[in-house]
Amino acid sequence: MADTSYAPSRIRALPSWLLGRAAARGHRLVAEALAAEGMRMMHHAVLSAVDELGPVSQAELGRTLGIDPKDMVAIVNDLQKDGLVTRTPDPKDRRKNAVEISADGRRRLRRTQRLGDEANAELTAALTPAEREQLIALLTRIALPGE
């Protein structure tokens, strides 16, 4: 569904406006794709981080992803309820729980990553492969200056 809201031509030519529109379209495409697997974007981000960092404490997950601790508890509860992660006492500090991805979580993550990749391919379908690489390089310079 195309955004049909009006913006004056001067506004439509601003990089900030264009980036915002592209980001909104990208978020919508990815959110719709993940919904096909019953997953929300924030849950996917947490599951991806657990896969990459795990076993990891909830507190560290929250700090790493910039998620409020109360929200992190709810997300990890949801993922655990769905059998995608497990919580076990942290061997380094028994007062904390370590969150780890389960086998079902890995399978779901592979599917959601594929769906996310397909959504991003749809987002950039009007570009050549070289233009996609250039876009990613330029956006990285804008979003992460100095890296």
mmCIF file with all atom_site columns, C-alpha atoms in Angstrom:
data_model
loop_
_atom_site.group_PDB
_atom_site.id
_atom_site.type_symbol
_atom_site.label_atom_id
_atom_site.label_alt_id
_atom_site.label_comp_id
_atom_site.label_asym_id
_atom_site.label_entity_id
_atom_site.label_seq_id
_atom_site.pdbx_PDB_ins_code
_atom_site.Cartn_x
_atom_site.Cartn_y
_atom_site.Cartn_z
_atom_site.occupancy
_atom_site.B_iso_or_equiv
_atom_site.pdbx_formal_charge
_atom_site.auth_seq_id
_atom_site.auth_comp_id
_atom_site.auth_asym_id
_atom_site.auth_atom_id
_atom_site.pdbx_PDB_model_num
ATOM 1   C CA . MET A 1 1   ? 0.000  0.000   0.000  1.00 0.00 ? 1   MET A CA 1
ATOM 2   C CA . ALA A 1 2   ? 1.555  3.297   -1.103 1.00 0.00 ? 2   ALA A CA 1
ATOM 3   C CA . ASP A 1 3   ? 1.627  6.298   1.192  1.00 0.00 ? 3   ASP A CA 1
ATOM 4   C CA . THR A 1 4   ? -0.670 8.869   -0.355 1.00 0.00 ? 4   THR A CA 1
ATOM 5   C CA . SER A 1 5   ? -0.184 11.630  2.223  1.00 0.00 ? 5   SER A CA 1
ATOM 6   C CA . TYR A 1 6   ? 0.718  14.986  0.756  1.00 0.00 ? 6   TYR A CA 1
ATOM 7   C CA . ALA A 1 7   ? 4.056  16.689  1.282  1.00 0.00 ? 7   ALA A CA 1
ATOM 8   C CA . PRO A 1 8   ? 5.172  19.866  -0.480 1.00 0.00 ? 8   PRO A CA 1
ATOM 9   C CA . SER A 1 9   ? 7.776  19.346  -3.226 1.00 0.00 ? 9   SER A CA 1
ATOM 10  C CA . ARG A 1 10  ? 10.470 21.127  -1.181 1.00 0.00 ? 10  ARG A CA 1
ATOM 11  C CA . ILE A 1 11  ? 9.881  18.662  1.676  1.00 0.00 ? 11  ILE A CA 1
ATOM 12  C CA . ARG A 1 12  ? 9.806  15.627  -0.658 1.00 0.00 ? 12  ARG A CA 1
ATOM 13  C CA . ALA A 1 13  ? 13.313 16.539  -1.843 1.00 0.00 ? 13  ALA A CA 1
ATOM 14  C CA . LEU A 1 14  ? 14.854 16.466  1.661  1.00 0.00 ? 14  LEU A CA 1
ATOM 15  C CA . PRO A 1 15  ? 17.027 13.468  2.531  1.00 0.00 ? 15  PRO A CA 1
ATOM 16  C CA . SER A 1 16  ? 15.490 13.346  6.004  1.00 0.00 ? 16  SER A CA 1
ATOM 17  C CA . TRP A 1 17  ? 11.961 13.085  4.568  1.00 0.00 ? 17  TRP A CA 1
ATOM 18  C CA . LEU A 1 18  ? 12.992 10.441  2.016  1.00 0.00 ? 18  LEU A CA 1
ATOM 19  C CA . LEU A 1 19  ? 14.853 8.410   4.647  1.00 0.00 ? 19  LEU A CA 1
ATOM 20  C CA . GLY A 1 20  ? 11.809 8.551   6.903  1.00 0.00 ? 20  GLY A CA 1
ATOM 21  C CA . ARG A 1 21  ? 9.484  7.371   4.125  1.00 0.00 ? 21  ARG A CA 1
ATOM 22  C CA . ALA A 1 22  ? 11.891 4.570   3.144  1.00 0.00 ? 22  ALA A CA 1
ATOM 23  C CA . ALA A 1 23  ? 12.251 3.512   6.781  1.00 0.00 ? 23  ALA A CA 1
ATOM 24  C CA . ALA A 1 24  ? 8.483  3.483   7.295  1.00 0.00 ? 24  ALA A CA 1
ATOM 25  C CA . ARG A 1 25  ? 8.001  1.357   4.173  1.00 0.00 ? 25  ARG A CA 1
ATOM 26  C CA . GLY A 1 26  ? 10.808 -0.995  5.214  1.00 0.00 ? 26  GLY A CA 1
ATOM 27  C CA . HIS A 1 27  ? 9.384  -1.396  8.725  1.00 0.00 ? 27  HIS A CA 1
ATOM 28  C CA . ARG A 1 28  ? 5.941  -2.123  7.303  1.00 0.00 ? 28  ARG A CA 1
ATOM 29  C CA . LEU A 1 29  ? 7.262  -4.732  4.856  1.00 0.00 ? 29  LEU A CA 1
ATOM 30  C CA . VAL A 1 30  ? 9.381  -6.485  7.491  1.00 0.00 ? 30  VAL A CA 1
ATOM 31  C CA . ALA A 1 31  ? 6.619  -6.357  10.131 1.00 0.00 ? 31  ALA A CA 1
ATOM 32  C CA . GLU A 1 32  ? 4.150  -7.923  7.688  1.00 0.00 ? 32  GLU A CA 1
ATOM 33  C CA . ALA A 1 33  ? 6.663  -10.610 6.707  1.00 0.00 ? 33  ALA A CA 1
ATOM 34  C CA . LEU A 1 34  ? 7.449  -11.511 10.322 1.00 0.00 ? 34  LEU A CA 1
ATOM 35  C CA . ALA A 1 35  ? 3.752  -11.604 11.168 1.00 0.00 ? 35  ALA A CA 1
ATOM 36  C CA . ALA A 1 36  ? 3.465  -14.570 8.779  1.00 0.00 ? 36  ALA A CA 1
ATOM 37  C CA . GLU A 1 37  ? 5.522  -16.481 11.380 1.00 0.00 ? 37  GLU A CA 1
ATOM 38  C CA . GLY A 1 38  ? 3.615  -14.976 14.310 1.00 0.00 ? 38  GLY A CA 1
ATOM 39  C CA . MET A 1 39  ? 6.550  -12.780 15.295 1.00 0.00 ? 39  MET A CA 1
ATOM 40  C CA . ARG A 1 40  ? 6.835  -9.069  16.023 1.00 0.00 ? 40  ARG A CA 1
ATOM 41  C CA . MET A 1 41  ? 9.901  -7.044  15.063 1.00 0.00 ? 41  MET A CA 1
ATOM 42  C CA . MET A 1 42  ? 11.130 -6.485  18.620 1.00 0.00 ? 42  MET A CA 1
ATOM 43  C CA . HIS A 1 43  ? 10.789 -10.191 19.411 1.00 0.00 ? 43  HIS A CA 1
ATOM 44  C CA . HIS A 1 44  ? 12.773 -10.986 16.273 1.00 0.00 ? 44  HIS A CA 1
ATOM 45  C CA . ALA A 1 45  ? 15.499 -8.528  17.314 1.00 0.00 ? 45  ALA A CA 1
ATOM 46  C CA . VAL A 1 46  ? 15.737 -10.097 20.780 1.00 0.00 ? 46  VAL A CA 1
ATOM 47  C CA . LEU A 1 47  ? 15.756 -13.639 19.398 1.00 0.00 ? 47  LEU A CA 1
ATOM 48  C CA . SER A 1 48  ? 18.506 -12.638 16.932 1.00 0.00 ? 48  SER A CA 1
ATOM 49  C CA . ALA A 1 49  ? 20.548 -11.079 19.744 1.00 0.00 ? 49  ALA A CA 1
ATOM 50  C CA . VAL A 1 50  ? 20.138 -14.152 21.973 1.00 0.00 ? 50  VAL A CA 1
ATOM 51  C CA . ASP A 1 51  ? 21.318 -16.319 19.086 1.00 0.00 ? 51  ASP A CA 1
ATOM 52  C CA . GLU A 1 52  ? 24.346 -14.092 18.535 1.00 0.00 ? 52  GLU A CA 1
ATOM 53  C CA . LEU A 1 53  ? 25.239 -13.320 22.175 1.00 0.00 ? 53  LEU A CA 1
ATOM 54  C CA . GLY A 1 54  ? 23.758 -16.191 24.166 1.00 0.00 ? 54  GLY A CA 1
ATOM 55  C CA . PRO A 1 55  ? 23.682 -17.405 26.730 1.00 0.00 ? 55  PRO A CA 1
ATOM 56  C CA . VAL A 1 56  ? 23.148 -13.862 27.929 1.00 0.00 ? 56  VAL A CA 1
ATOM 57  C CA . SER A 1 57  ? 21.422 -12.202 30.890 1.00 0.00 ? 57  SER A CA 1
ATOM 58  C CA . GLN A 1 58  ? 18.188 -10.303 30.351 1.00 0.00 ? 58  GLN A CA 1
ATOM 59  C CA . ALA A 1 59  ? 19.846 -7.183  31.749 1.00 0.00 ? 59  ALA A CA 1
ATOM 60  C CA . GLU A 1 60  ? 22.675 -7.406  29.229 1.00 0.00 ? 60  GLU A CA 1
ATOM 61  C CA . LEU A 1 61  ? 20.194 -8.012  26.422 1.00 0.00 ? 61  LEU A CA 1
ATOM 62  C CA . GLY A 1 62  ? 18.246 -4.925  27.426 1.00 0.00 ? 62  GLY A CA 1
ATOM 63  C CA . ARG A 1 63  ? 21.374 -2.760  27.626 1.00 0.00 ? 63  ARG A CA 1
ATOM 64  C CA . THR A 1 64  ? 22.710 -4.065  24.324 1.00 0.00 ? 64  THR A CA 1
ATOM 65  C CA . LEU A 1 65  ? 19.451 -3.512  22.445 1.00 0.00 ? 65  LEU A CA 1
ATOM 66  C CA . GLY A 1 66  ? 18.359 -0.385  24.325 1.00 0.00 ? 66  GLY A CA 1
ATOM 67  C CA . ILE A 1 67  ? 15.155 -2.002  25.587 1.00 0.00 ? 67  ILE A CA 1
ATOM 68  C CA . ASP A 1 68  ? 13.562 -1.016  28.898 1.00 0.00 ? 68  ASP A CA 1
ATOM 69  C CA . PRO A 1 69  ? 13.953 -3.818  31.500 1.00 0.00 ? 69  PRO A CA 1
ATOM 70  C CA . LYS A 1 70  ? 10.167 -4.196  31.957 1.00 0.00 ? 70  LYS A CA 1
ATOM 71  C CA . ASP A 1 71  ? 9.697  -4.549  28.204 1.00 0.00 ? 71  ASP A CA 1
ATOM 72  C CA . MET A 1 72  ? 12.584 -7.032  28.033 1.00 0.00 ? 72  MET A CA 1
ATOM 73  C CA . VAL A 1 73  ? 10.961 -9.215  30.682 1.00 0.00 ? 73  VAL A CA 1
ATOM 74  C CA . ALA A 1 74  ? 7.722  -9.301  28.680 1.00 0.00 ? 74  ALA A CA 1
ATOM 75  C CA . ILE A 1 75  ? 9.514  -10.097 25.412 1.00 0.00 ? 75  ILE A CA 1
ATOM 76  C CA . VAL A 1 76  ? 11.621 -12.885 26.942 1.00 0.00 ? 76  VAL A CA 1
ATOM 77  C CA . ASN A 1 77  ? 8.492  -14.260 28.658 1.00 0.00 ? 77  ASN A CA 1
ATOM 78  C CA . ASP A 1 78  ? 6.744  -14.376 25.264 1.00 0.00 ? 78  ASP A CA 1
ATOM 79  C CA . LEU A 1 79  ? 9.713  -16.052 23.587 1.00 0.00 ? 79  LEU A CA 1
ATOM 80  C CA . GLN A 1 80  ? 10.004 -18.584 26.411 1.00 0.00 ? 80  GLN A CA 1
ATOM 81  C CA . LYS A 1 81  ? 6.257  -19.313 26.339 1.00 0.00 ? 81  LYS A CA 1
ATOM 82  C CA . ASP A 1 82  ? 6.598  -20.056 22.610 1.00 0.00 ? 82  ASP A CA 1
ATOM 83  C CA . GLY A 1 83  ? 9.538  -22.387 23.301 1.00 0.00 ? 83  GLY A CA 1
ATOM 84  C CA . LEU A 1 84  ? 12.009 -20.189 21.399 1.00 0.00 ? 84  LEU A CA 1
ATOM 85  C CA . VAL A 1 85  ? 14.352 -19.439 24.315 1.00 0.00 ? 85  VAL A CA 1
ATOM 86  C CA . THR A 1 86  ? 15.194 -20.991 27.660 1.00 0.00 ? 86  THR A CA 1
ATOM 87  C CA . ARG A 1 87  ? 16.167 -19.394 30.947 1.00 0.00 ? 87  ARG A CA 1
ATOM 88  C CA . THR A 1 88  ? 18.643 -21.139 33.210 1.00 0.00 ? 88  THR A CA 1
ATOM 89  C CA . PRO A 1 89  ? 20.690 -19.941 36.175 1.00 0.00 ? 89  PRO A CA 1
ATOM 90  C CA . ASP A 1 90  ? 23.738 -18.041 34.918 1.00 0.00 ? 90  ASP A CA 1
ATOM 91  C CA . PRO A 1 91  ? 26.828 -20.121 35.756 1.00 0.00 ? 91  PRO A CA 1
ATOM 92  C CA . LYS A 1 92  ? 28.825 -16.906 36.351 1.00 0.00 ? 92  LYS A CA 1
ATOM 93  C CA . ASP A 1 93  ? 26.250 -15.404 38.725 1.00 0.00 ? 93  ASP A CA 1
ATOM 94  C CA . ARG A 1 94  ? 23.568 -17.740 40.101 1.00 0.00 ? 94  ARG A CA 1
ATOM 95  C CA . ARG A 1 95  ? 21.408 -14.715 41.052 1.00 0.00 ? 95  ARG A CA 1
ATOM 96  C CA . LYS A 1 96  ? 20.802 -14.047 37.347 1.00 0.00 ? 96  LYS A CA 1
ATOM 97  C CA . ASN A 1 97  ? 19.165 -16.030 34.591 1.00 0.00 ? 97  ASN A CA 1
ATOM 98  C CA . ALA A 1 98  ? 20.930 -16.718 31.319 1.00 0.00 ? 98  ALA A CA 1
ATOM 99  C CA . VAL A 1 99  ? 18.728 -16.619 28.228 1.00 0.00 ? 99  VAL A CA 1
ATOM 100 C CA . GLU A 1 100 ? 19.615 -19.040 25.443 1.00 0.00 ? 100 GLU A CA 1
ATOM 101 C CA . ILE A 1 101 ? 17.995 -19.817 22.103 1.00 0.00 ? 101 ILE A CA 1
ATOM 102 C CA . SER A 1 102 ? 16.324 -23.228 21.799 1.00 0.00 ? 102 SER A CA 1
ATOM 103 C CA . ALA A 1 103 ? 16.381 -25.559 18.806 1.00 0.00 ? 103 ALA A CA 1
ATOM 104 C CA . ASP A 1 104 ? 12.851 -24.383 17.936 1.00 0.00 ? 104 ASP A CA 1
ATOM 105 C CA . GLY A 1 105 ? 14.087 -20.811 18.295 1.00 0.00 ? 105 GLY A CA 1
ATOM 106 C CA . ARG A 1 106 ? 16.908 -21.439 15.816 1.00 0.00 ? 106 ARG A CA 1
ATOM 107 C CA . ARG A 1 107 ? 14.480 -22.949 13.304 1.00 0.00 ? 107 ARG A CA 1
ATOM 108 C CA . ARG A 1 108 ? 12.055 -20.032 13.711 1.00 0.00 ? 108 ARG A CA 1
ATOM 109 C CA . LEU A 1 109 ? 14.914 -17.536 13.444 1.00 0.00 ? 109 LEU A CA 1
ATOM 110 C CA . ARG A 1 110 ? 16.084 -19.060 10.149 1.00 0.00 ? 110 ARG A CA 1
ATOM 111 C CA . ARG A 1 111 ? 12.563 -18.696 8.750  1.00 0.00 ? 111 ARG A CA 1
ATOM 112 C CA . THR A 1 112 ? 12.096 -15.130 10.018 1.00 0.00 ? 112 THR A CA 1
ATOM 113 C CA . GLN A 1 113 ? 15.532 -14.108 8.736  1.00 0.00 ? 113 GLN A CA 1
ATOM 114 C CA . ARG A 1 114 ? 14.581 -15.425 5.298  1.00 0.00 ? 114 ARG A CA 1
ATOM 115 C CA . LEU A 1 115 ? 11.289 -13.523 5.436  1.00 0.00 ? 115 LEU A CA 1
ATOM 116 C CA . GLY A 1 116 ? 13.097 -10.362 6.519  1.00 0.00 ? 116 GLY A CA 1
ATOM 117 C CA . ASP A 1 117 ? 15.573 -10.762 3.672  1.00 0.00 ? 117 ASP A CA 1
ATOM 118 C CA . GLU A 1 118 ? 12.683 -11.157 1.223  1.00 0.00 ? 118 GLU A CA 1
ATOM 119 C CA . ALA A 1 119 ? 11.004 -8.018  2.597  1.00 0.00 ? 119 ALA A CA 1
ATOM 120 C CA . ASN A 1 120 ? 14.248 -6.064  2.230  1.00 0.00 ? 120 ASN A CA 1
ATOM 121 C CA . ALA A 1 121 ? 14.625 -7.381  -1.324 1.00 0.00 ? 121 ALA A CA 1
ATOM 122 C CA . GLU A 1 122 ? 11.127 -6.072  -2.045 1.00 0.00 ? 122 GLU A CA 1
ATOM 123 C CA . LEU A 1 123 ? 12.053 -2.717  -0.498 1.00 0.00 ? 123 LEU A CA 1
ATOM 124 C CA . THR A 1 124 ? 15.081 -2.393  -2.794 1.00 0.00 ? 124 THR A CA 1
ATOM 125 C CA . ALA A 1 125 ? 13.625 -4.150  -5.853 1.00 0.00 ? 125 ALA A CA 1
ATOM 126 C CA . ALA A 1 126 ? 13.957 -1.019  -8.025 1.00 0.00 ? 126 ALA A CA 1
ATOM 127 C CA . LEU A 1 127 ? 17.742 -1.045  -7.494 1.00 0.00 ? 127 LEU A CA 1
ATOM 128 C CA . THR A 1 128 ? 20.458 -3.055  -9.180 1.00 0.00 ? 128 THR A CA 1
ATOM 129 C CA . PRO A 1 129 ? 22.677 -5.220  -6.957 1.00 0.00 ? 129 PRO A CA 1
ATOM 130 C CA . ALA A 1 130 ? 25.439 -2.600  -7.228 1.00 0.00 ? 130 ALA A CA 1
ATOM 131 C CA . GLU A 1 131 ? 22.987 0.150   -6.266 1.00 0.00 ? 131 GLU A CA 1
ATOM 132 C CA . ARG A 1 132 ? 21.851 -1.893  -3.239 1.00 0.00 ? 132 ARG A CA 1
ATOM 133 C CA . GLU A 1 133 ? 25.448 -2.201  -2.074 1.00 0.00 ? 133 GLU A CA 1
ATOM 134 C CA . GLN A 1 134 ? 25.970 1.518   -2.601 1.00 0.00 ? 134 GLN A CA 1
ATOM 135 C CA . LEU A 1 135 ? 22.750 2.339   -0.733 1.00 0.00 ? 135 LEU A CA 1
ATOM 136 C CA . ILE A 1 136 ? 23.829 0.230   2.245  1.00 0.00 ? 136 ILE A CA 1
ATOM 137 C CA . ALA A 1 137 ? 27.260 1.878   2.259  1.00 0.00 ? 137 ALA A CA 1
ATOM 138 C CA . LEU A 1 138 ? 25.753 5.378   2.108  1.00 0.00 ? 138 LEU A CA 1
ATOM 139 C CA . LEU A 1 139 ? 23.117 4.667   4.751  1.00 0.00 ? 139 LEU A CA 1
ATOM 140 C CA . THR A 1 140 ? 25.791 3.205   7.027  1.00 0.00 ? 140 THR A CA 1
ATOM 141 C CA . ARG A 1 141 ? 27.814 6.410   6.706  1.00 0.00 ? 141 ARG A CA 1
ATOM 142 C CA . ILE A 1 142 ? 24.730 8.477   7.567  1.00 0.00 ? 142 ILE A CA 1
ATOM 143 C CA . ALA A 1 143 ? 23.371 6.275   10.367 1.00 0.00 ? 143 ALA A CA 1
ATOM 144 C CA . LEU A 1 144 ? 26.732 5.326   11.923 1.00 0.00 ? 144 LEU A CA 1
ATOM 145 C CA . PRO A 1 145 ? 29.090 8.247   11.286 1.00 0.00 ? 145 PRO A CA 1
ATOM 146 C CA . GLY A 1 146 ? 32.689 7.505   12.133 1.00 0.00 ? 146 GLY A CA 1
ATOM 147 C CA . GLU A 1 147 ? 32.337 3.723   12.036 1.00 0.00 ? 147 GLU A CA 1
#
